[in-house]
């Protein structure tokens, strides 16, 4: 069940989780709160399906407040490819909502997840008042396109580099916690997720992570997909990119 955010006592902290709204004042956020609704999804619940028509399910743009959402495409034989993982502060569903085209992927709650959403008509009103929000959407979509190109580009034959780019992307996007062993990513990336996001086999993902750990000594992989970066410079070198692109 979706509930309106209007007049919620902890409204502002919710909005402050979303970088897209960081330029708005508390008063401005309060003024747009009536546009937004909040919904909770249990782990593995489908929020919408690939090919759903926004007009049928509601043209909504979603923002993750808690948890994580897997954006995934399925082939006719049931094989899945993870487009990306949308974590706290990120938005998804904007492509279908703004174009009225079928959803290009399914959205599934990776864990118990809370989102807030806004319908297309209210989003248009919002960006008319605050054009900087529209610029933020364009910038964020550009980053997503860059990420997808870098990690799915089959021209980049070195799969070690593609996997390293995935790890560095999530290092920057989701943050990390300092530990005695190194920088522990705030998001878990099991082997099957890494394989799906880079278009490689599960077994190859296991081998690459093992190489990054044992041969290069730049990461440590813990149970459940917890990843500790032990040598950030080395990981960036393997990714064949400039450090400034990621942090």
C-alpha positions as a printed Julia matrix, in Angstrom:
247×3 Matrix{Float64}:
  0.0     0.0     0.0
  1.38    3.4    -1.0
  1.16    6.28    1.45
  1.54    9.99    0.73
  4.68   11.65    2.08
  2.85   14.91    2.67
  2.95   16.07    6.31
  5.19   13.2     7.47
  7.27   14.32   10.44
 10.5    12.79    9.04
  9.9    13.98    5.51
 13.11   15.99    4.99
 15.53   13.17    5.94
 13.83   11.01    3.3
 14.49   13.56    0.57
 18.05   14.11    1.77
 18.85   10.52    0.84
 18.27   11.42   -2.81
 21.17   13.35   -4.43
 18.8    14.58   -7.14
 17.13   16.89   -4.61
 20.22   18.12   -2.78
 19.94   21.63   -4.27
 16.42   22.17   -2.85
 15.84   23.84    0.5
 13.8    22.24    3.27
 10.92   24.59    2.46
 11.04   23.67   -1.22
 11.08   19.96   -0.37
  8.09   20.45    1.89
  6.26   22.19   -0.95
  6.66   19.21   -3.3
  6.05   16.48   -0.73
  2.44   16.08   -1.88
  3.72   14.79   -5.22
  5.36   11.73   -3.65
  4.18    8.42   -2.24
  6.04    5.75   -0.31
  5.76    1.97   -0.7
  7.43   -1.06    0.89
  8.35   -4.23   -0.98
  9.39   -7.54    0.54
 12.49   -9.3    -0.72
 12.04  -10.78   -4.24
  8.83   -8.84   -4.87
  8.46   -7.6    -8.45
  7.77   -3.86   -8.59
  7.06   -3.92  -12.32
  7.72   -6.28  -15.21
  9.68   -5.83  -18.39
  7.37   -4.78  -21.24
  4.76   -3.41  -18.82
  3.11   -0.32  -20.3
  3.48    2.71  -18.0
 -0.05    3.75  -18.88
 -1.36    0.48  -17.43
  0.69    0.38  -14.23
  1.05    4.12  -13.72
  3.82    6.26  -15.19
  6.01    6.41  -12.07
  9.59    7.33  -11.31
 10.93    5.48   -8.26
 13.57    6.49   -5.72
 15.19    3.99   -3.36
 15.04    5.0     0.32
 16.05    1.67    1.83
 17.3    -1.64    0.45
 18.21   -2.32   -3.16
 16.37   -3.0    -6.43
 17.61   -5.32   -9.17
 16.87   -4.12  -12.7
 16.93   -7.21  -14.88
 16.11   -8.38  -18.41
 14.97  -11.92  -19.26
 15.45  -13.75  -22.55
 12.8   -15.97  -24.1
 14.49  -19.03  -22.6
 14.52  -17.57  -19.11
 18.15  -16.42  -18.99
 18.57  -13.18  -17.01
 20.92  -10.24  -17.38
 21.21   -7.68  -14.62
 21.14   -4.19  -16.1
 22.23   -2.64  -12.83
 21.5    -2.55   -9.12
 19.66    0.53   -7.88
 20.58    1.29   -4.28
 19.75    3.99   -1.72
 19.51    7.42   -3.33
 19.1     6.21   -6.9
 16.07    6.37   -9.16
 14.71    3.96  -11.75
 11.73    3.63  -14.09
 12.34    7.03  -15.64
 12.78    5.73  -19.21
  9.34    4.14  -19.4
  7.62    6.85  -17.38
  8.82    9.78  -19.48
  8.53    8.12  -22.91
  5.37    6.05  -22.33
  7.26    3.15  -23.9
  7.16   -0.4   -22.45
  9.43   -0.87  -19.46
 12.86   -1.98  -20.76
 13.51   -4.21  -17.74
 11.86   -5.76  -14.69
 12.42   -4.27  -11.25
 12.71   -6.68   -8.32
 13.4    -5.97   -4.65
 16.76   -7.55   -3.86
 15.97   -7.31   -0.15
 13.22   -5.7     1.92
 13.05   -2.32    0.21
 11.35    1.06    0.64
 10.85    3.38   -2.31
  9.15    6.67   -2.88
  7.65    7.44   -6.25
  6.19   10.3    -8.24
  3.83   10.12  -11.21
  4.88   11.59  -14.53
  2.42   14.5   -14.45
  3.71   15.65  -11.06
  7.32   15.14  -12.08
  6.75   17.47  -15.03
  5.34   20.06  -12.61
  8.35   19.58  -10.36
 10.97   20.16  -13.06
  9.08   23.18  -14.38
  9.56   24.74  -10.94
 13.09   23.42  -10.4
 14.93   22.95  -13.75
 18.08   21.87  -11.92
 16.32   18.61  -11.07
 15.9    17.87  -14.79
 19.63   18.53  -15.31
 20.35   16.09  -12.49
 18.26   13.42  -14.2
 20.12   13.93  -17.49
 23.49   13.69  -15.71
 22.49   10.54  -13.82
 21.19    8.87  -17.0
 24.46    9.73  -18.71
 26.36    8.01  -15.92
 24.16    4.92  -16.29
 24.78    4.8   -20.04
 28.52    5.13  -19.45
 28.42    2.34  -16.85
 26.51    0.0   -19.15
 28.9     0.67  -22.01
 32.0     0.13  -19.89
 30.77   -3.11  -18.31
 28.91   -4.69  -21.24
 31.22   -3.57  -24.05
 32.3    -6.81  -25.7
 35.1    -4.94  -27.47
 36.82   -4.85  -24.09
 38.08   -8.42  -24.28
 39.79   -8.39  -20.9
 37.1    -9.59  -18.54
 39.32   -8.78  -15.55
 39.04   -5.12  -16.56
 35.25   -5.27  -16.93
 34.8    -6.85  -13.5
 37.19   -4.31  -11.97
 35.11   -1.51  -13.47
 32.01   -2.97  -11.78
 33.73   -2.97   -8.4
 35.05    0.57   -8.82
 31.67    1.86   -9.97
 29.98    0.51   -6.84
 32.86    1.75   -4.7
 32.1     5.28   -5.84
 28.33    5.02   -6.06
 27.5     3.08   -2.91
 30.42    4.02   -0.71
 32.4     1.88    1.7
 33.36    1.35    5.32
 36.97    1.43    6.46
 38.05   -1.84    8.06
 41.45   -3.16    9.21
 41.54   -5.25    6.01
 40.61   -2.42    3.64
 37.56   -0.69    2.16
 34.41   -2.8     2.56
 31.82   -1.98   -0.12
 28.41   -0.97    1.22
 26.72   -3.2    -1.35
 27.03   -6.97   -1.7
 28.0    -8.32   -5.13
 27.69  -12.12   -5.3
 29.33  -13.96   -8.2
 26.05  -14.43  -10.1
 25.35  -10.67  -10.02
 28.84   -9.86  -11.3
 28.49  -12.47  -14.04
 25.11  -11.16  -15.13
 26.19   -7.51  -15.13
 29.25   -8.2   -17.28
 27.81  -10.85  -19.59
 30.2   -13.6   -18.55
 29.63  -17.09  -17.18
 29.27  -17.67  -13.45
 32.39  -19.84  -13.4
 34.38  -17.11  -15.14
 33.23  -14.61  -12.53
 34.52  -16.91   -9.78
 37.89  -17.26  -11.53
 38.27  -13.5   -12.06
 37.44  -12.65   -8.46
 39.94  -15.32   -7.39
 42.62  -13.76   -9.6
 41.93  -10.28   -8.26
 42.29  -11.67   -4.77
 45.19  -14.13   -5.08
 47.22  -12.96   -8.07
 46.82   -9.2    -7.76
 46.07   -8.87   -4.04
 43.71   -5.96   -4.61
 40.46   -7.35   -3.15
 39.15   -9.85   -0.67
 35.88  -11.68   -1.34
 33.82  -12.71    1.69
 30.78  -14.91    1.99
 27.56  -13.48    0.59
 29.24  -11.19   -1.92
 30.93   -8.86    0.55
 33.95   -7.3    -1.13
 36.89   -5.57    0.52
 39.17   -3.48   -1.69
 42.67   -3.89   -0.31
 44.59   -2.03   -3.03
 42.54    0.65   -4.78
 45.37    1.8    -7.05
 46.0    -1.73   -8.32
 42.3    -2.33   -8.95
 42.14    0.92  -10.95
 45.18   -0.15  -12.95
 43.54   -3.46  -13.84
 40.37   -1.6   -14.85
 42.52    0.31  -17.35
 41.08    3.65  -16.36
 42.13    6.88  -14.7
 41.49    6.96  -10.95
 39.61   10.24  -11.25
 36.86    8.52  -13.25
 35.81    6.63  -10.17
 36.82    8.53   -7.02
